[in-house]
Amino acid sequence: MQRYFIDEPFTGQELASISGTDFHHITRVMRMKQGDTLYVVFESGEAGIGVIEGIGESSVEIRVAKWEAKVKELPVHVTIASGLPKGDKWEWVIQKGTELGASQFVPFIAARSVVKWEEKKASKKLERWKKIAKEAAEQSHRQRIPEVSQPLSFKQLLILRDSFDYTAVAYEEAAKNGEKSGLARILASAEPQSRILLVFGPEGGFAEIETEQLKSYGFDLIGLGPRILRTETAPLYALSAVSYHFELMR
């Protein structure tokens, strides 16, 4: 069954409404009719099997017939912050990172970032990124759509540190020097609902002054194994480790 997110919290009312592009998808693409079933997910996280009660000119009325009991979300909130990479690499991170359970995606502009952010294209790019996250959340049966922000400056990234319980930077030199306990230590200390910020550099890595600033702000510099990972691979490696620790080991 198709999965659709409703842009409002569950209020306890018997019927919920789906409109906009999802209405078009239900009626024109899937050609559903009254009595057909689909998955619905409310903004507040409740999810279940819905039955189409009625189809209007611009909305579909849904009655939830059975609630989804199994929790699909990671027990910790993981934000992926990445030096904005070139091409479609960032879109790949959003799509696959959503499938792996990330809660938020935050691109930032680093000293060695290849991509130059154009403000005139900002709204369209952000809209596309959010659409990718939504579609990936539907495909992977998430119960929440990850947040996607527009690029931050490096200074804004540093200040972001205060909003999290744990912050770590995947640092190439740390990996070369054999550092391999940082991520494991964070995951062992984290409790359910902890907020974890994982930071990854752009294709050219971090400038020395940036790593010094990250350390001075309290970010842990960690390695991700003996191999050097691409900027679009490292976040997925880290998310897989988080999932293994919290969902497969327990």
Short mmCIF file of N, CA and C in Angstrom, two decimals, residues 99-231:
data_model
loop_
_atom_site.label_atom_id
_atom_site.label_comp_id
_atom_site.label_asym_id
_atom_site.label_seq_id
_atom_site.Cartn_x
_atom_site.Cartn_y
_atom_site.Cartn_z
N GLU A 99 16.16 6.84 4.44
CA GLU A 99 15.89 5.41 4.54
C GLU A 99 16.57 4.80 5.78
N LEU A 100 17.71 5.34 6.15
CA LEU A 100 18.48 4.81 7.29
C LEU A 100 18.06 5.43 8.62
N GLY A 101 17.15 6.42 8.60
CA GLY A 101 16.58 6.90 9.85
C GLY A 101 16.99 8.27 10.34
N ALA A 102 17.71 9.04 9.54
CA ALA A 102 18.12 10.38 9.99
C ALA A 102 16.91 11.25 10.29
N SER A 103 17.04 12.14 11.26
CA SER A 103 15.95 13.03 11.64
C SER A 103 16.03 14.39 10.95
N GLN A 104 17.25 14.77 10.55
CA GLN A 104 17.43 16.11 10.00
C GLN A 104 18.67 16.14 9.11
N PHE A 105 18.62 16.99 8.08
CA PHE A 105 19.77 17.18 7.19
C PHE A 105 20.10 18.67 7.14
N VAL A 106 21.37 18.99 7.40
CA VAL A 106 21.80 20.38 7.43
C VAL A 106 23.06 20.53 6.57
N PRO A 107 22.94 21.11 5.38
CA PRO A 107 24.14 21.41 4.60
C PRO A 107 24.81 22.68 5.11
N PHE A 108 26.10 22.80 4.92
CA PHE A 108 26.79 24.04 5.31
C PHE A 108 27.88 24.36 4.29
N ILE A 109 28.30 25.60 4.26
CA ILE A 109 29.33 26.05 3.35
C ILE A 109 30.67 26.07 4.09
N ALA A 110 31.60 25.24 3.63
CA ALA A 110 32.92 25.15 4.25
C ALA A 110 33.94 25.87 3.37
N ALA A 111 35.14 26.05 3.90
CA ALA A 111 36.19 26.77 3.17
C ALA A 111 36.53 26.08 1.86
N ARG A 112 36.49 24.75 1.85
CA ARG A 112 36.87 24.00 0.65
C ARG A 112 35.66 23.46 -0.12
N SER A 113 34.50 24.01 0.15
CA SER A 113 33.32 23.58 -0.59
C SER A 113 33.48 23.96 -2.07
N VAL A 114 33.20 23.00 -2.93
CA VAL A 114 33.30 23.24 -4.37
C VAL A 114 32.07 24.00 -4.86
N VAL A 115 30.92 23.67 -4.28
CA VAL A 115 29.65 24.26 -4.73
C VAL A 115 29.51 25.69 -4.22
N LYS A 116 29.06 26.58 -5.09
CA LYS A 116 28.74 27.95 -4.71
C LYS A 116 27.22 28.08 -4.62
N TRP A 117 26.74 28.41 -3.43
CA TRP A 117 25.29 28.47 -3.20
C TRP A 117 24.72 29.73 -3.82
N GLU A 118 23.73 29.56 -4.69
CA GLU A 118 23.09 30.69 -5.36
C GLU A 118 21.74 30.96 -4.71
N GLU A 119 21.60 32.12 -4.11
CA GLU A 119 20.38 32.47 -3.40
C GLU A 119 19.16 32.49 -4.31
N LYS A 120 19.35 32.86 -5.57
CA LYS A 120 18.21 32.95 -6.48
C LYS A 120 17.61 31.58 -6.79
N LYS A 121 18.39 30.54 -6.58
CA LYS A 121 17.90 29.18 -6.81
C LYS A 121 17.57 28.46 -5.51
N ALA A 122 17.71 29.16 -4.39
CA ALA A 122 17.61 28.53 -3.08
C ALA A 122 16.25 27.89 -2.83
N SER A 123 15.17 28.61 -3.12
CA SER A 123 13.84 28.10 -2.78
C SER A 123 13.52 26.83 -3.57
N LYS A 124 13.89 26.80 -4.85
CA LYS A 124 13.61 25.62 -5.67
C LYS A 124 14.43 24.42 -5.23
N LYS A 125 15.70 24.67 -4.87
CA LYS A 125 16.54 23.57 -4.43
C LYS A 125 16.04 23.00 -3.11
N LEU A 126 15.69 23.89 -2.18
CA LEU A 126 15.20 23.43 -0.89
C LEU A 126 13.90 22.66 -1.05
N GLU A 127 13.03 23.12 -1.93
CA GLU A 127 11.78 22.42 -2.20
C GLU A 127 12.05 21.01 -2.76
N ARG A 128 13.04 20.91 -3.65
CA ARG A 128 13.39 19.60 -4.21
C ARG A 128 13.95 18.67 -3.13
N TRP A 129 14.83 19.20 -2.27
CA TRP A 129 15.41 18.39 -1.20
C TRP A 129 14.32 17.85 -0.28
N LYS A 130 13.36 18.69 0.06
CA LYS A 130 12.27 18.27 0.94
C LYS A 130 11.40 17.22 0.27
N LYS A 131 11.20 17.36 -1.02
CA LYS A 131 10.42 16.37 -1.77
C LYS A 131 11.13 15.02 -1.76
N ILE A 132 12.46 15.04 -1.93
CA ILE A 132 13.23 13.79 -1.91
C ILE A 132 13.10 13.12 -0.55
N ALA A 133 13.18 13.90 0.53
CA ALA A 133 13.06 13.35 1.88
C ALA A 133 11.66 12.76 2.09
N LYS A 134 10.64 13.45 1.62
CA LYS A 134 9.26 12.98 1.78
C LYS A 134 9.06 11.65 1.04
N GLU A 135 9.50 11.60 -0.21
CA GLU A 135 9.31 10.38 -0.99
C GLU A 135 10.10 9.21 -0.42
N ALA A 136 11.29 9.49 0.09
CA ALA A 136 12.09 8.43 0.71
C ALA A 136 11.45 7.95 2.01
N ALA A 137 10.84 8.88 2.76
CA ALA A 137 10.15 8.51 3.99
C ALA A 137 8.94 7.64 3.69
N GLU A 138 8.24 7.95 2.61
CA GLU A 138 7.09 7.12 2.21
C GLU A 138 7.56 5.73 1.80
N GLN A 139 8.61 5.67 0.99
CA GLN A 139 9.10 4.39 0.48
C GLN A 139 9.60 3.50 1.60
N SER A 140 10.27 4.07 2.59
CA SER A 140 10.88 3.27 3.67
C SER A 140 9.95 3.11 4.88
N HIS A 141 8.71 3.57 4.75
CA HIS A 141 7.71 3.44 5.82
C HIS A 141 8.14 4.10 7.11
N ARG A 142 8.72 5.30 6.97
CA ARG A 142 9.02 6.12 8.14
C ARG A 142 7.74 6.64 8.76
N GLN A 143 7.84 7.05 10.03
CA GLN A 143 6.70 7.67 10.70
C GLN A 143 6.88 9.18 10.86
N ARG A 144 7.98 9.69 10.36
CA ARG A 144 8.23 11.12 10.32
C ARG A 144 9.05 11.45 9.08
N ILE A 145 8.83 12.62 8.54
CA ILE A 145 9.65 13.11 7.44
C ILE A 145 10.80 13.91 8.03
N PRO A 146 12.05 13.59 7.68
CA PRO A 146 13.17 14.37 8.22
C PRO A 146 13.09 15.84 7.80
N GLU A 147 13.60 16.69 8.64
CA GLU A 147 13.70 18.12 8.30
C GLU A 147 14.90 18.32 7.39
N VAL A 148 14.78 19.24 6.45
CA VAL A 148 15.89 19.60 5.58
C VAL A 148 16.01 21.12 5.59
N SER A 149 17.20 21.62 5.94
CA SER A 149 17.38 23.07 6.03
C SER A 149 18.18 23.59 4.83
N GLN A 150 18.11 24.87 4.64
CA GLN A 150 18.96 25.49 3.62
C GLN A 150 20.38 25.61 4.19
N PRO A 151 21.39 25.79 3.36
CA PRO A 151 22.77 25.79 3.84
C PRO A 151 23.06 26.85 4.90
N LEU A 152 23.84 26.43 5.89
CA LEU A 152 24.29 27.34 6.94
C LEU A 152 25.71 27.80 6.64
N SER A 153 26.11 28.89 7.23
CA SER A 153 27.51 29.29 7.20
C SER A 153 28.27 28.42 8.20
N PHE A 154 29.57 28.40 8.12
CA PHE A 154 30.35 27.59 9.06
C PHE A 154 30.16 28.11 10.49
N LYS A 155 30.04 29.41 10.65
CA LYS A 155 29.81 29.99 11.98
C LYS A 155 28.48 29.51 12.55
N GLN A 156 27.46 29.47 11.70
CA GLN A 156 26.14 28.99 12.15
C GLN A 156 26.21 27.52 12.56
N LEU A 157 27.01 26.74 11.84
CA LEU A 157 27.20 25.33 12.20
C LEU A 157 27.80 25.21 13.59
N LEU A 158 28.79 26.02 13.90
CA LEU A 158 29.44 25.96 15.21
C LEU A 158 28.43 26.25 16.33
N ILE A 159 27.59 27.26 16.11
CA ILE A 159 26.60 27.65 17.12
C ILE A 159 25.56 26.54 17.31
N LEU A 160 25.33 25.77 16.26
CA LEU A 160 24.35 24.68 16.32
C LEU A 160 24.70 23.65 17.38
N ARG A 161 25.96 23.63 17.77
CA ARG A 161 26.44 22.65 18.73
C ARG A 161 25.64 22.65 20.05
N ASP A 162 25.18 23.81 20.47
CA ASP A 162 24.48 23.93 21.75
C ASP A 162 23.11 23.26 21.76
N SER A 163 22.60 22.88 20.59
CA SER A 163 21.27 22.28 20.51
C SER A 163 21.30 20.75 20.61
N PHE A 164 22.50 20.18 20.82
CA PHE A 164 22.63 18.73 20.79
C PHE A 164 23.31 18.18 22.04
N ASP A 165 23.00 16.91 22.32
CA ASP A 165 23.63 16.23 23.46
C ASP A 165 25.03 15.72 23.10
N TYR A 166 25.21 15.32 21.85
CA TYR A 166 26.49 14.79 21.38
C TYR A 166 26.78 15.38 20.00
N THR A 167 28.03 15.76 19.79
CA THR A 167 28.42 16.30 18.48
C THR A 167 29.75 15.68 18.08
N ALA A 168 29.83 15.21 16.85
CA ALA A 168 31.06 14.57 16.37
C ALA A 168 31.32 14.94 14.93
N VAL A 169 32.60 15.00 14.59
CA VAL A 169 33.04 15.33 13.24
C VAL A 169 33.82 14.15 12.68
N ALA A 170 33.41 13.65 11.53
CA ALA A 170 34.17 12.59 10.86
C ALA A 170 35.40 13.25 10.24
N TYR A 171 36.57 12.92 10.79
CA TYR A 171 37.79 13.62 10.41
C TYR A 171 38.79 12.64 9.82
N GLU A 172 39.22 12.94 8.59
CA GLU A 172 40.10 12.03 7.86
C GLU A 172 41.40 11.76 8.60
N GLU A 173 41.99 12.78 9.19
CA GLU A 173 43.27 12.59 9.89
C GLU A 173 43.10 11.73 11.13
N ALA A 174 41.94 11.82 11.77
CA ALA A 174 41.68 10.97 12.93
C ALA A 174 41.64 9.51 12.50
N ALA A 175 41.02 9.24 11.35
CA ALA A 175 40.97 7.88 10.83
C ALA A 175 42.36 7.38 10.48
N LYS A 176 43.18 8.24 9.86
CA LYS A 176 44.54 7.85 9.49
C LYS A 176 45.38 7.53 10.72
N ASN A 177 45.11 8.24 11.81
CA ASN A 177 45.86 8.03 13.05
C ASN A 177 45.32 6.88 13.89
N GLY A 178 44.31 6.19 13.38
CA GLY A 178 43.80 5.00 14.06
C GLY A 178 42.71 5.23 15.07
N GLU A 179 42.13 6.44 15.12
CA GLU A 179 41.05 6.71 16.07
C GLU A 179 39.83 5.87 15.67
N LYS A 180 39.33 5.07 16.60
CA LYS A 180 38.21 4.20 16.26
C LYS A 180 37.23 3.99 17.41
N SER A 181 37.37 4.76 18.46
CA SER A 181 36.49 4.56 19.62
C SER A 181 35.48 5.68 19.81
N GLY A 182 35.67 6.79 19.09
CA GLY A 182 34.83 7.96 19.33
C GLY A 182 33.35 7.71 19.09
N LEU A 183 33.02 7.17 17.92
CA LEU A 183 31.61 6.93 17.61
C LEU A 183 31.02 5.88 18.54
N ALA A 184 31.77 4.82 18.82
CA ALA A 184 31.29 3.77 19.73
C ALA A 184 31.03 4.34 21.12
N ARG A 185 31.90 5.24 21.57
CA ARG A 185 31.73 5.85 22.89
C ARG A 185 30.46 6.70 22.95
N ILE A 186 30.21 7.47 21.89
CA ILE A 186 29.01 8.30 21.84
C ILE A 186 27.76 7.43 21.87
N LEU A 187 27.74 6.39 21.05
CA LEU A 187 26.56 5.54 20.97
C LEU A 187 26.33 4.78 22.28
N ALA A 188 27.40 4.39 22.95
CA ALA A 188 27.26 3.69 24.23
C ALA A 188 26.70 4.62 25.31
N SER A 189 27.00 5.91 25.21
CA SER A 189 26.55 6.88 26.22
C SER A 189 25.15 7.41 25.94
N ALA A 190 24.77 7.44 24.68
CA ALA A 190 23.49 8.04 24.30
C ALA A 190 22.32 7.23 24.84
N GLU A 191 21.29 7.93 25.24
CA GLU A 191 20.06 7.32 25.72
C GLU A 191 18.93 7.59 24.73
N PRO A 192 17.82 6.86 24.82
CA PRO A 192 16.69 7.13 23.92
C PRO A 192 16.31 8.61 23.95
N GLN A 193 16.05 9.15 22.77
CA GLN A 193 15.69 10.55 22.54
C GLN A 193 16.87 11.51 22.60
N SER A 194 18.10 10.98 22.78
CA SER A 194 19.27 11.85 22.72
C SER A 194 19.38 12.48 21.34
N ARG A 195 19.93 13.68 21.28
CA ARG A 195 20.12 14.39 20.02
C ARG A 195 21.60 14.35 19.65
N ILE A 196 21.88 13.76 18.48
CA ILE A 196 23.26 13.57 18.03
C ILE A 196 23.47 14.32 16.72
N LEU A 197 24.52 15.13 16.68
CA LEU A 197 24.89 15.86 15.48
C LEU A 197 26.17 15.26 14.91
N LEU A 198 26.09 14.75 13.69
CA LEU A 198 27.26 14.16 13.01
C LEU A 198 27.62 15.06 11.83
N VAL A 199 28.88 15.51 11.80
CA VAL A 199 29.33 16.50 10.83
C VAL A 199 30.33 15.87 9.87
N PHE A 200 30.16 16.17 8.57
CA PHE A 200 31.02 15.61 7.53
C PHE A 200 31.50 16.74 6.63
N GLY A 201 32.75 16.70 6.24
CA GLY A 201 33.33 17.75 5.42
C GLY A 201 32.96 17.62 3.95
N PRO A 202 33.26 18.65 3.16
CA PRO A 202 33.02 18.59 1.71
C PRO A 202 34.08 17.72 1.03
N GLU A 203 34.04 17.66 -0.29
CA GLU A 203 34.98 16.81 -1.03
C GLU A 203 36.44 17.10 -0.67
N GLY A 204 36.77 18.36 -0.45
CA GLY A 204 38.15 18.72 -0.15
C GLY A 204 38.54 18.61 1.31
N GLY A 205 37.60 18.16 2.14
CA GLY A 205 37.89 18.04 3.57
C GLY A 205 37.83 19.39 4.28
N PHE A 206 38.13 19.38 5.57
CA PHE A 206 38.11 20.60 6.37
C PHE A 206 39.46 21.31 6.29
N ALA A 207 39.42 22.63 6.29
CA ALA A 207 40.64 23.41 6.43
C ALA A 207 41.12 23.30 7.87
N GLU A 208 42.41 23.48 8.09
CA GLU A 208 42.98 23.33 9.43
C GLU A 208 42.31 24.26 10.44
N ILE A 209 42.03 25.50 10.02
CA ILE A 209 41.40 26.45 10.94
C ILE A 209 39.99 25.98 11.32
N GLU A 210 39.33 25.30 10.41
CA GLU A 210 37.97 24.82 10.70
C GLU A 210 38.01 23.70 11.75
N THR A 211 38.96 22.78 11.62
CA THR A 211 39.05 21.71 12.61
C THR A 211 39.41 22.27 13.99
N GLU A 212 40.24 23.30 14.02
CA GLU A 212 40.59 23.92 15.30
C GLU A 212 39.36 24.58 15.93
N GLN A 213 38.55 25.24 15.10
CA GLN A 213 37.33 25.86 15.61
C GLN A 213 36.33 24.82 16.09
N LEU A 214 36.20 23.74 15.35
CA LEU A 214 35.29 22.67 15.76
C LEU A 214 35.70 22.11 17.12
N LYS A 215 36.98 21.87 17.31
CA LYS A 215 37.48 21.36 18.60
C LYS A 215 37.23 22.37 19.71
N SER A 216 37.46 23.64 19.43
CA SER A 216 37.28 24.66 20.47
C SER A 216 35.83 24.80 20.89
N TYR A 217 34.90 24.44 20.00
CA TYR A 217 33.48 24.50 20.31
C TYR A 217 32.97 23.20 20.94
N GLY A 218 33.86 22.22 21.13
CA GLY A 218 33.46 21.00 21.83
C GLY A 218 33.08 19.83 20.95
N PHE A 219 33.30 19.92 19.65
CA PHE A 219 33.03 18.80 18.76
C PHE A 219 34.11 17.73 18.92
N ASP A 220 33.71 16.47 18.96
CA ASP A 220 34.67 15.36 18.99
C ASP A 220 35.11 15.03 17.57
N LEU A 221 36.40 14.88 17.35
CA LEU A 221 36.92 14.47 16.04
C LEU A 221 37.09 12.96 16.05
N ILE A 222 36.35 12.28 15.19
CA ILE A 222 36.32 10.82 15.22
C ILE A 222 36.71 10.24 13.86
N GLY A 223 37.15 8.99 13.88
CA GLY A 223 37.42 8.25 12.66
C GLY A 223 36.28 7.30 12.36
N LEU A 224 36.16 6.93 11.10
CA LEU A 224 35.13 5.98 10.69
C LEU A 224 35.78 4.77 10.02
N GLY A 225 36.74 4.17 10.73
CA GLY A 225 37.40 2.99 10.19
C GLY A 225 38.65 3.34 9.40
N PRO A 226 39.36 2.32 8.95
CA PRO A 226 40.67 2.53 8.31
C PRO A 226 40.61 3.03 6.88
N ARG A 227 39.45 2.93 6.24
CA ARG A 227 39.34 3.35 4.84
C ARG A 227 38.83 4.79 4.74
N ILE A 228 39.28 5.50 3.73
CA ILE A 228 38.84 6.87 3.52
C ILE A 228 37.55 6.84 2.71
N LEU A 229 36.50 7.41 3.26
CA LEU A 229 35.18 7.38 2.63
C LEU A 229 34.88 8.67 1.90
N ARG A 230 34.14 8.57 0.82
CA ARG A 230 33.70 9.75 0.10
C ARG A 230 32.72 10.56 0.95
N THR A 231 32.57 11.83 0.59
CA THR A 231 31.70 12.72 1.38
C THR A 231 30.26 12.25 1.40
#
